[in-house]
GROMACS .gro file of C-alpha atoms in nm:
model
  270
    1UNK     CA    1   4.882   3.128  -3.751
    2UNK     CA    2   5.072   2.994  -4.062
    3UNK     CA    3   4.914   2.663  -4.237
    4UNK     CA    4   5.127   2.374  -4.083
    5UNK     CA    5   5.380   2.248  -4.291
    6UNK     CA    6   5.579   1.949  -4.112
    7UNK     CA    7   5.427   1.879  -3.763
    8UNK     CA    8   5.668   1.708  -3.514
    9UNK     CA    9   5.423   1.415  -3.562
   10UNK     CA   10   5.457   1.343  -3.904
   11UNK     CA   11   5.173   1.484  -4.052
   12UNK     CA   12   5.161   1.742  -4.373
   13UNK     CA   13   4.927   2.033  -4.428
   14UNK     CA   14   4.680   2.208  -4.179
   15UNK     CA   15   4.302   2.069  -4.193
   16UNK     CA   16   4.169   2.271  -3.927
   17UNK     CA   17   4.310   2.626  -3.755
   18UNK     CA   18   4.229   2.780  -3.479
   19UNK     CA   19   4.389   3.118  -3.454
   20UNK     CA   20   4.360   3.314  -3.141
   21UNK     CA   21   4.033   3.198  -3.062
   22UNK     CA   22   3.811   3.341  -2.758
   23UNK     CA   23   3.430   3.261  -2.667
   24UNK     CA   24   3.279   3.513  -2.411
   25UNK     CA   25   2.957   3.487  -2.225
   26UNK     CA   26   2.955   3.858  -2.068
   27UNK     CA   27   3.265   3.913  -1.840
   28UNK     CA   28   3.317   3.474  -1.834
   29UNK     CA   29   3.543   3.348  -2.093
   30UNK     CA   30   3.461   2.995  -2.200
   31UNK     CA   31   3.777   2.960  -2.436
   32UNK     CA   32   4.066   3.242  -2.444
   33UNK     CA   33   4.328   3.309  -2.726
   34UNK     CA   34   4.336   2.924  -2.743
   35UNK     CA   35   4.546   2.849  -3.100
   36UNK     CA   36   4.635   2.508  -3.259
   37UNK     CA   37   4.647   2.311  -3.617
   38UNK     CA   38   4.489   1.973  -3.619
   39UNK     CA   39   4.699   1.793  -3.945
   40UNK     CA   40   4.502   1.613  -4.204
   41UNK     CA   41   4.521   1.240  -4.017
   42UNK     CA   42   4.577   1.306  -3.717
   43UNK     CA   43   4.397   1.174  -3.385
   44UNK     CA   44   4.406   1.403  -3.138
   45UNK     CA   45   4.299   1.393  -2.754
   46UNK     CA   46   4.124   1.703  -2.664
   47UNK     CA   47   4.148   1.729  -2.231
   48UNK     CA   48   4.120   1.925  -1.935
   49UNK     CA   49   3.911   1.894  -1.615
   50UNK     CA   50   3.543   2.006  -1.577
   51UNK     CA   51   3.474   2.386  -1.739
   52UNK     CA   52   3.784   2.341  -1.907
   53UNK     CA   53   3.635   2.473  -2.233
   54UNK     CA   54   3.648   2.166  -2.442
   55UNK     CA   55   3.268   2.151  -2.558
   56UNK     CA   56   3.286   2.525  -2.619
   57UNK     CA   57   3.538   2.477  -2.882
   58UNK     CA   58   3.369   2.183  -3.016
   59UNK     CA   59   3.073   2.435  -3.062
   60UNK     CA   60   3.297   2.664  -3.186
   61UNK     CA   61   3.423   2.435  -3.449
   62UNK     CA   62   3.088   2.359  -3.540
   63UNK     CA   63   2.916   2.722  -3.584
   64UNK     CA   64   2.694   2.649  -3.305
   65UNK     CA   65   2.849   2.969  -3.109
   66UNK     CA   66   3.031   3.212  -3.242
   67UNK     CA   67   3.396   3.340  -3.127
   68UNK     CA   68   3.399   3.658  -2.960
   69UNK     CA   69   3.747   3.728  -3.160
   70UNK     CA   70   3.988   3.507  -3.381
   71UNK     CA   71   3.911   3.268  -3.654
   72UNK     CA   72   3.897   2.929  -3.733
   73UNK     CA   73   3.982   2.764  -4.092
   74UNK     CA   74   3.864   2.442  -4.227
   75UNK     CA   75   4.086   2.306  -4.574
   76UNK     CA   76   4.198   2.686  -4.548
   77UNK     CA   77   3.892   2.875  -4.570
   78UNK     CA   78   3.700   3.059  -4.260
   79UNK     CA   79   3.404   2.874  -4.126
   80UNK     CA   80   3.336   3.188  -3.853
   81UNK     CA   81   2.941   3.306  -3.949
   82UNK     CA   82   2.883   3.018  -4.106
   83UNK     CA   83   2.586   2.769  -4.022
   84UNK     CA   84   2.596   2.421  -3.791
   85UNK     CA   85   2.419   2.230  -4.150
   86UNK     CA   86   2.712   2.441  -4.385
   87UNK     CA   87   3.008   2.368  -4.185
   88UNK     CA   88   2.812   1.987  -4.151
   89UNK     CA   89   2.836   1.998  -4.508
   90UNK     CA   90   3.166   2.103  -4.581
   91UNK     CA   91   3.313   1.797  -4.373
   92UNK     CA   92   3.326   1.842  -4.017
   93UNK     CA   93   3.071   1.598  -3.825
   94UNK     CA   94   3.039   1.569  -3.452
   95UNK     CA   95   2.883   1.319  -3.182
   96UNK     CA   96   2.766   1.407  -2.834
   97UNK     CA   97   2.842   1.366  -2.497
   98UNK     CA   98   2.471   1.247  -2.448
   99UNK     CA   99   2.390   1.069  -2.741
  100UNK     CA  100   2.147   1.228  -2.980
  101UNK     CA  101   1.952   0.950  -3.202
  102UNK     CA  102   1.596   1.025  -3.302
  103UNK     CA  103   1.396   0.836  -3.058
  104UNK     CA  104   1.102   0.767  -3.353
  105UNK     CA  105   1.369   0.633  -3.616
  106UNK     CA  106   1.498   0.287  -3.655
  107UNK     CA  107   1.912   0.267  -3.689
  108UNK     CA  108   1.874   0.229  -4.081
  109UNK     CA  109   1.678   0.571  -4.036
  110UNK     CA  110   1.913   0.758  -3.815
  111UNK     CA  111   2.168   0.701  -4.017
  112UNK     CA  112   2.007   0.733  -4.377
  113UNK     CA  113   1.896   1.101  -4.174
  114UNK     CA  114   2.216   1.206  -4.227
  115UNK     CA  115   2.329   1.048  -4.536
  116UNK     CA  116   2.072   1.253  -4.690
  117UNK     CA  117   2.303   1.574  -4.643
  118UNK     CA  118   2.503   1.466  -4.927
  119UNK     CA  119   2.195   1.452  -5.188
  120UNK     CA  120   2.255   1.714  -5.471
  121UNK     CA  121   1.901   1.647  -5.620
  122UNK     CA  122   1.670   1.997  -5.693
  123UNK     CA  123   1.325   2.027  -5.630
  124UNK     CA  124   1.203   1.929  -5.988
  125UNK     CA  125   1.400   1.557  -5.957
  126UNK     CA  126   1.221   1.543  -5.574
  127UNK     CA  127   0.888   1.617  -5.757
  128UNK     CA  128   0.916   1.392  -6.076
  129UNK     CA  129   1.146   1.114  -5.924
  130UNK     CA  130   1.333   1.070  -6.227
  131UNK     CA  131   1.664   0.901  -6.257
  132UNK     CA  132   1.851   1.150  -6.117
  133UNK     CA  133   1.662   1.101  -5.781
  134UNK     CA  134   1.668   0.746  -5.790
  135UNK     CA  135   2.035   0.714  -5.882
  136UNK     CA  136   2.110   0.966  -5.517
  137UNK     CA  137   1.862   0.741  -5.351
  138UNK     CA  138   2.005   0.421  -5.420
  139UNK     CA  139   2.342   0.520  -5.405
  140UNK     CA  140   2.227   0.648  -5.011
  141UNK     CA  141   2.113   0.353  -4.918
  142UNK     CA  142   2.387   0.170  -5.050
  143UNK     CA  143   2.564   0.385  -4.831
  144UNK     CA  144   2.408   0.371  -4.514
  145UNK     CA  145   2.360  -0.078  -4.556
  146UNK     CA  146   2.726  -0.064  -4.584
  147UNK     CA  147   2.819   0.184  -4.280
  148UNK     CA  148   2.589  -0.055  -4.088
  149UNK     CA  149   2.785  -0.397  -4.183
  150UNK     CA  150   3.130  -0.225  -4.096
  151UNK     CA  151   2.971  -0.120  -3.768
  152UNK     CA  152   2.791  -0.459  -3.691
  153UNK     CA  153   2.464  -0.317  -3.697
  154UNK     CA  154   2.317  -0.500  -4.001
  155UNK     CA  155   2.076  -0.704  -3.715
  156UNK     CA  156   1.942  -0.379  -3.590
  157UNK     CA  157   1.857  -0.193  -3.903
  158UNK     CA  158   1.462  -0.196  -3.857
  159UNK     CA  159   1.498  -0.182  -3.459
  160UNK     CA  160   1.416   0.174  -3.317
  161UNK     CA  161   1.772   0.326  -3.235
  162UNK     CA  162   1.721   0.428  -2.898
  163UNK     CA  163   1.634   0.017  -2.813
  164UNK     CA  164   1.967  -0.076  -2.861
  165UNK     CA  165   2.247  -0.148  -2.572
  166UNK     CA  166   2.413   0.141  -2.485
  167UNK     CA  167   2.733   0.055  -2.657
  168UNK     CA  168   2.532  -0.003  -2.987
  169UNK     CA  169   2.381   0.325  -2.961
  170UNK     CA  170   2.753   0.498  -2.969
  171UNK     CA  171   2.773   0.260  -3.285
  172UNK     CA  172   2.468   0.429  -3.447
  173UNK     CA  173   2.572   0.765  -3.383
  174UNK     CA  174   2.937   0.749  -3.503
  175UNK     CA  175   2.778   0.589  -3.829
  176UNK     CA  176   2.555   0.873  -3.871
  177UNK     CA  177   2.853   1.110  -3.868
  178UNK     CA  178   3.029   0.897  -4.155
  179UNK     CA  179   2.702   0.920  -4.363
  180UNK     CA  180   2.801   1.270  -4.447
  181UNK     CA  181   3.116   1.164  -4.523
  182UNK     CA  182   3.322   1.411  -4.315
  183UNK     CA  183   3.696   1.461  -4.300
  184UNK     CA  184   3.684   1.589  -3.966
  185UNK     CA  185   3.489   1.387  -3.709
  186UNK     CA  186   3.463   1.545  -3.334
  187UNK     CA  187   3.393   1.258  -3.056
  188UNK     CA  188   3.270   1.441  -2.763
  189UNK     CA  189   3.309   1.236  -2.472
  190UNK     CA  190   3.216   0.897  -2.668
  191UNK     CA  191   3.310   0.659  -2.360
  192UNK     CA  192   3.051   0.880  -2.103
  193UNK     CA  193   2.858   0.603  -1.939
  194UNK     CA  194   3.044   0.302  -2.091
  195UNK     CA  195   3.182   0.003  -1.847
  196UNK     CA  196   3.514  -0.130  -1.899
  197UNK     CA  197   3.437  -0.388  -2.185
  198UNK     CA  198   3.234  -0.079  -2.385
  199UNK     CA  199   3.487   0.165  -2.365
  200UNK     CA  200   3.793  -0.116  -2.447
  201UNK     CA  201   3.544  -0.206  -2.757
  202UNK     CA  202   3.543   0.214  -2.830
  203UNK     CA  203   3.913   0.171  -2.843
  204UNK     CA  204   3.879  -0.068  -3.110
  205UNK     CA  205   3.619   0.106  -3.281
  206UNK     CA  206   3.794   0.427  -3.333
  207UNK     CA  207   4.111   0.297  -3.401
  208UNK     CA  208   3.928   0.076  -3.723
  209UNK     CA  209   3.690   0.416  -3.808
  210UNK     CA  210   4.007   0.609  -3.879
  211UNK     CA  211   4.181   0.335  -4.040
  212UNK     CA  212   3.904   0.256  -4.241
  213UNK     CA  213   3.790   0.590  -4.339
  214UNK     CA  214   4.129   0.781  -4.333
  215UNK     CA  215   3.927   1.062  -4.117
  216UNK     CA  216   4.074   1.318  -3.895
  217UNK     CA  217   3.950   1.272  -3.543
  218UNK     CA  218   3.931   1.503  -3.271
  219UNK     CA  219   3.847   1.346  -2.957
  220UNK     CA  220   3.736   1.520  -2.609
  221UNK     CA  221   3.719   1.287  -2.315
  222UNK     CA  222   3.774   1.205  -1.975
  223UNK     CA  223   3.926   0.838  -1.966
  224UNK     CA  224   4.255   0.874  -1.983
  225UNK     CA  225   4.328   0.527  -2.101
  226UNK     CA  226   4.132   0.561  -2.374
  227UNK     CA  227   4.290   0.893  -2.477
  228UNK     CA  228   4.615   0.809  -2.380
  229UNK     CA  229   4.555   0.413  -2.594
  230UNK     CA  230   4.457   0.626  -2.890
  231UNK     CA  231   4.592   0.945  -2.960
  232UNK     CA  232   4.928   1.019  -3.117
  233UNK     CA  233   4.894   1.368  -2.948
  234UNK     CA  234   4.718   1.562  -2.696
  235UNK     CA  235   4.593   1.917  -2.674
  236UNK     CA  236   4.512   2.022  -2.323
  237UNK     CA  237   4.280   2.282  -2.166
  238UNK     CA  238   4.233   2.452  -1.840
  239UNK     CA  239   3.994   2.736  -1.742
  240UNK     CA  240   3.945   2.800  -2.134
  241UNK     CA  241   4.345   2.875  -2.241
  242UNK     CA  242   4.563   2.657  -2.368
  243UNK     CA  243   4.818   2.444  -2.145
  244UNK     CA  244   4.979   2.198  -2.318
  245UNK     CA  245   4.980   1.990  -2.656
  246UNK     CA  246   5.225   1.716  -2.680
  247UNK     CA  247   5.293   1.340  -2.715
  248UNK     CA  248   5.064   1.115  -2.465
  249UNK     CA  249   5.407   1.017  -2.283
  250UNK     CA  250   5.503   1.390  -2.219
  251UNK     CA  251   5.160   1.498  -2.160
  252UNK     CA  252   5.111   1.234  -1.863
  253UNK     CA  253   5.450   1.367  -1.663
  254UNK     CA  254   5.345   1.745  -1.756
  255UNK     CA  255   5.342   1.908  -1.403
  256UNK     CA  256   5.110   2.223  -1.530
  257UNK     CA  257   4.902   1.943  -1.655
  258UNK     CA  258   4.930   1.680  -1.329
  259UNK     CA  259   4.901   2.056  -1.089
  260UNK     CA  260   4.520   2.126  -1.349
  261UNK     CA  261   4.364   1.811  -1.279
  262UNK     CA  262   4.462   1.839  -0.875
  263UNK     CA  263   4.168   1.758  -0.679
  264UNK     CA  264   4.073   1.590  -0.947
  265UNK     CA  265   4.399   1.439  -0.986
  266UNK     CA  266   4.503   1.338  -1.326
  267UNK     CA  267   4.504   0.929  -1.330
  268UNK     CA  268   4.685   0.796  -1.627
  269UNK     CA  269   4.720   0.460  -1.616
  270UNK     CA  270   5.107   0.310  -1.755
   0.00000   0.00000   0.00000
């Protein structure tokens, strides 16, 4: 696949390829010859009913499996072989469908957890705490007490993580991501659970994430609403190929699309 130039969205330059990817599990195949370009700013909708393949290429994306064949390219360069904490590093961050905080940590924790990717310090600084450690240090918790007032989480800072509302918790984990300052950020099913007033305030709060942090998103979920309320354009999946990527308004009258989600049936709402 050739870097994107000009998408028909209005975006320049490829941030993320996926070429001819596949993901096999024996004779099963999870994800097959599936090939797309996500453009630097971009929010995308990642969809497809149950088993589609979406988390598989999240995991894919990620380094937590490894393709069977094809490659994938972040800023141009292959991530395929390398680890989850390398690819972490190099800018992609991800959230979960079940949300991950660590249960012992307070939200100032969980989210300092991750800033601490970013710390360039060696083992001598660590040891002797000179000013190169406590420059990093203070600039990461600078860090993490300002992802926390953007996210309204100031209040919560000492309180364990996994105390908070449900909502709040989605907060906390999206902050975490931005503490390693990605420029790819994969939502994987952030509305699971939510009731209508949490997933209209997850509207809101990915709408101001990417404004505020120019990220690229990638988002996989089920709500079309959401998706639909968000997304400039969306990539769809079925049984682990490729079936459609388009605007929101041709993607909700696709009939391959409407005839996938049958017995499930697609519900877009106008």
């Amino acid at each position: 696949m050739a870097p994107l130039e000009t998408s028909i969205f209005g975006f320049m330059s490829a941030l993320l390829e996926i070429d001819h990817c596949s993901l096999r599990f024996g004779g099963i195949a999870a994800v097959e010859d599936v090939s797309f370009s996500i453009a630097e700013g971009e929010l995308t909708g990642l969809i497809g009913p149950n088993g589609a393949g979406k988390t598989s290429l999240f995991n894919l994306i990620t380094g937590v499996y490894q393709p069977t064949s094809g490659s994938i390219r972040f800023e141009g360069r292959d991530t395929v072989g390398e680890r989850p904490s390398r690819i972490t590093a190099r800018g992609i961050a991800r959230t979960f469908q079940n949300i991950r905080l660590f249960s012992s940590q307070t939200v100032h924790e969980n989210v300092q957890t991750a800033a601490n990717v970013k710390l360039r310090y060696g083992f001598a600084h660590a040891l002797t705490r000179g000013p190169v450690f406590r420059r990093q240090e203070e600039e990461v918790r600078e860090d993490v007490t300002r992802l926390l007032e953007l996210f309204g989480l100031s209040r919560y800072a000492a309180d364990r993580a996994t105390d908070l509302s449900y909502g709040d918790q989605r907060r906390v984990e999206i902050a975490r991501a931005l503490a390693t300052k990605p420029r790819l950020l994969l939502l994987d099913e952030p509305a699971a659970g939510m009731n209508p007033q949490e997933k209209k305030d997850l509207m809101e709060l990915i709408r101001f994430t990417q404004a505020k942090f120019g990220v690229t998103i990638l988002l996989v979920e089920h709500d079309m609403r959401l998706v639909m309320g968000v997304c400039r354009r969306i990539v769809v999946l079925d049984q682990g190929q490729l079936l459609a990527d388009d605007e929101p308004a041709v993607i909700r009258r696709h009939p391959d699309v409407i005839r996938a989600y049958l017995g499930g049936t697609l519900h877009v709402p106008a």
